[in-house]
PDB file of C-alpha atoms in Angstrom:
ATOM      1  CA  MET A1357     -20.585  -5.804  -5.640  1.00 64.00           C
ATOM      2  CA  ASN A1358     -20.642  -3.394  -2.724  1.00 76.00           C
ATOM      3  CA  PHE A1359     -18.061  -3.208   0.049  1.00 73.00           C
ATOM      4  CA  LEU A1360     -20.033  -5.329   2.516  1.00 73.00           C
ATOM      5  CA  GLU A1361     -20.556  -8.143   0.011  1.00 75.00           C
ATOM      6  CA  HIS A1362     -16.866  -8.026  -0.891  1.00 71.00           C
ATOM      7  CA  PHE A1363     -15.878  -8.121   2.789  1.00 70.00           C
ATOM      8  CA  VAL A1364     -18.164 -11.073   3.512  1.00 71.00           C
ATOM      9  CA  ASN A1365     -16.752 -12.962   0.509  1.00 71.00           C
ATOM     10  CA  ILE A1366     -13.197 -12.415   1.711  1.00 69.00           C
ATOM     11  CA  VAL A1367     -14.017 -13.595   5.223  1.00 64.00           C
ATOM     12  CA  GLN A1368     -15.841 -16.667   3.935  1.00 66.00           C
ATOM     13  CA  LYS A1369     -13.143 -17.595   1.410  1.00 67.00           C
ATOM     14  CA  LYS A1370     -10.328 -17.381   3.920  1.00 62.00           C
ATOM     15  CA  GLY A1371     -12.261 -19.511   6.396  1.00 59.00           C
ATOM     16  CA  TYR A1372     -11.782 -17.282   9.414  1.00 56.00           C
ATOM     17  CA  LYS A1373     -12.713 -18.805  12.722  1.00 61.00           C
ATOM     18  CA  MET A1374     -15.675 -17.263  14.551  1.00 60.00           C
ATOM     19  CA  GLU A1375     -13.424 -15.445  17.053  1.00 59.00           C
ATOM     20  CA  GLU A1376     -11.387 -13.918  14.229  1.00 61.00           C
ATOM     21  CA  LYS A1377     -14.605 -12.783  12.523  1.00 59.00           C
ATOM     22  CA  LYS A1378     -15.666 -11.038  15.720  1.00 58.00           C
ATOM     23  CA  LYS A1379     -12.336  -9.247  15.935  1.00 60.00           C
ATOM     24  CA  VAL A1380     -12.586  -8.107  12.312  1.00 59.00           C
ATOM     25  CA  ASN A1381     -16.186  -6.978  12.668  1.00 57.00           C
ATOM     26  CA  THR A1382     -15.768  -5.105  15.949  1.00 58.00           C
ATOM     27  CA  GLY A1383     -12.302  -3.697  15.344  1.00 56.00           C
ATOM     28  CA  ILE A1384     -10.948  -5.137  18.587  1.00 56.00           C
ATOM     29  CA  ASP A1385      -7.707  -6.412  17.124  1.00 55.00           C
ATOM     30  CA  TYR A1386      -5.925  -3.143  16.284  1.00 55.00           C
ATOM     31  CA  LYS A1387      -2.235  -3.462  15.499  1.00 57.00           C
ATOM     32  CA  ASN A1388      -1.620  -0.455  17.695  1.00 68.00           C
ATOM     33  CA  LYS A1389      -3.884   0.321  20.574  1.00 79.00           C
ATOM     34  CA  LYS A1390      -4.166   4.087  20.568  1.00 81.00           C
ATOM     35  CA  TRP A1391      -6.640   6.441  22.124  1.00 85.00           C
ATOM     36  CA  ARG A1392      -8.127   8.587  19.379  1.00 86.00           C
ATOM     37  CA  PRO A1393      -9.958  11.456  21.032  1.00 91.00           C
ATOM     38  CA  SER A1394     -11.951  13.823  18.865  1.00 93.00           C
ATOM     39  CA  ILE A1395     -11.479  17.523  19.410  1.00 94.00           C
ATOM     40  CA  PHE A1396     -13.053  20.508  17.731  1.00 96.00           C
ATOM     41  CA  ILE A1397     -11.107  23.713  17.142  1.00 96.00           C
ATOM     42  CA  ASP A1398     -12.326  26.816  15.376  1.00 97.00           C
ATOM     43  CA  ALA A1399     -11.136  26.734  11.766  1.00 97.00           C
ATOM     44  CA  ASP A1400      -9.808  30.296  12.006  1.00 97.00           C
ATOM     45  CA  LYS A1401      -7.160  29.078  14.498  1.00 97.00           C
ATOM     46  CA  ARG A1402      -5.735  26.432  12.170  1.00 97.00           C
ATOM     47  CA  GLU A1403      -3.110  28.550  10.446  1.00 97.00           C
ATOM     48  CA  SER A1404      -1.703  30.004  13.661  1.00 97.00           C
ATOM     49  CA  ILE A1405      -1.621  26.567  15.328  1.00 96.00           C
ATOM     50  CA  GLU A1406       0.195  25.073  12.339  1.00 97.00           C
ATOM     51  CA  ARG A1407       2.747  27.906  12.404  1.00 97.00           C
ATOM     52  CA  ARG A1408       3.246  27.345  16.116  1.00 97.00           C
ATOM     53  CA  PHE A1409       3.858  23.608  16.000  1.00 95.00           C
ATOM     54  CA  THR A1410       6.100  23.755  12.941  1.00 96.00           C
ATOM     55  CA  GLY A1411       8.028  26.596  14.596  1.00 97.00           C
ATOM     56  CA  LYS A1412       8.575  24.377  17.634  1.00 95.00           C
ATOM     57  CA  GLY A1413       9.965  21.595  15.430  1.00 96.00           C
ATOM     58  CA  CYS A1414       6.942  19.297  15.555  1.00 95.00           C
ATOM     59  CA  GLN A1415       6.132  17.378  12.396  1.00 95.00           C
ATOM     60  CA  SER A1416       2.391  17.143  13.071  1.00 95.00           C
ATOM     61  CA  PHE A1417      -0.437  18.489  15.182  1.00 95.00           C
ATOM     62  CA  ASN A1418      -0.557  15.124  16.948  1.00 95.00           C
ATOM     63  CA  GLU A1419       3.100  15.366  17.922  1.00 96.00           C
ATOM     64  CA  TYR A1420       2.550  18.919  19.179  1.00 97.00           C
ATOM     65  CA  VAL A1421      -0.449  17.958  21.325  1.00 96.00           C
ATOM     66  CA  ILE A1422       1.381  14.966  22.816  1.00 96.00           C
ATOM     67  CA  ALA A1423       4.350  17.215  23.696  1.00 96.00           C
ATOM     68  CA  LEU A1424       1.996  19.701  25.367  1.00 96.00           C
ATOM     69  CA  ILE A1425       0.308  16.938  27.352  1.00 96.00           C
ATOM     70  CA  ASP A1426       3.642  15.432  28.406  1.00 96.00           C
ATOM     71  CA  GLU A1427       4.890  18.841  29.571  1.00 95.00           C
ATOM     72  CA  ASP A1428       1.684  19.485  31.497  1.00 96.00           C
ATOM     73  CA  MET A1429       1.835  16.082  33.178  1.00 96.00           C
ATOM     74  CA  LYS A1430       5.442  16.709  34.303  1.00 95.00           C
ATOM     75  CA  GLN A1431       4.260  19.840  36.110  1.00 93.00           C
ATOM     76  CA  SER A1432       1.636  18.019  38.163  1.00 73.00           C
TER      77      SER A1432
END
């Protein structure tokens, strides 16, 4: 059984209402509504960026980028 067949069986067995099916199928009902932009950075910059954000005390690239954006928005 492939993923789609399995998914359909789960939805049918649990008797989801039509509106709930739409939410599941379209991904509208996220637990957290976050903006997930895609960015592309040259791979050769990865190591230096990781050193930079860990050196600044950030746990992740995401945390580092959010801090940079917040700082930039304060300056405006």
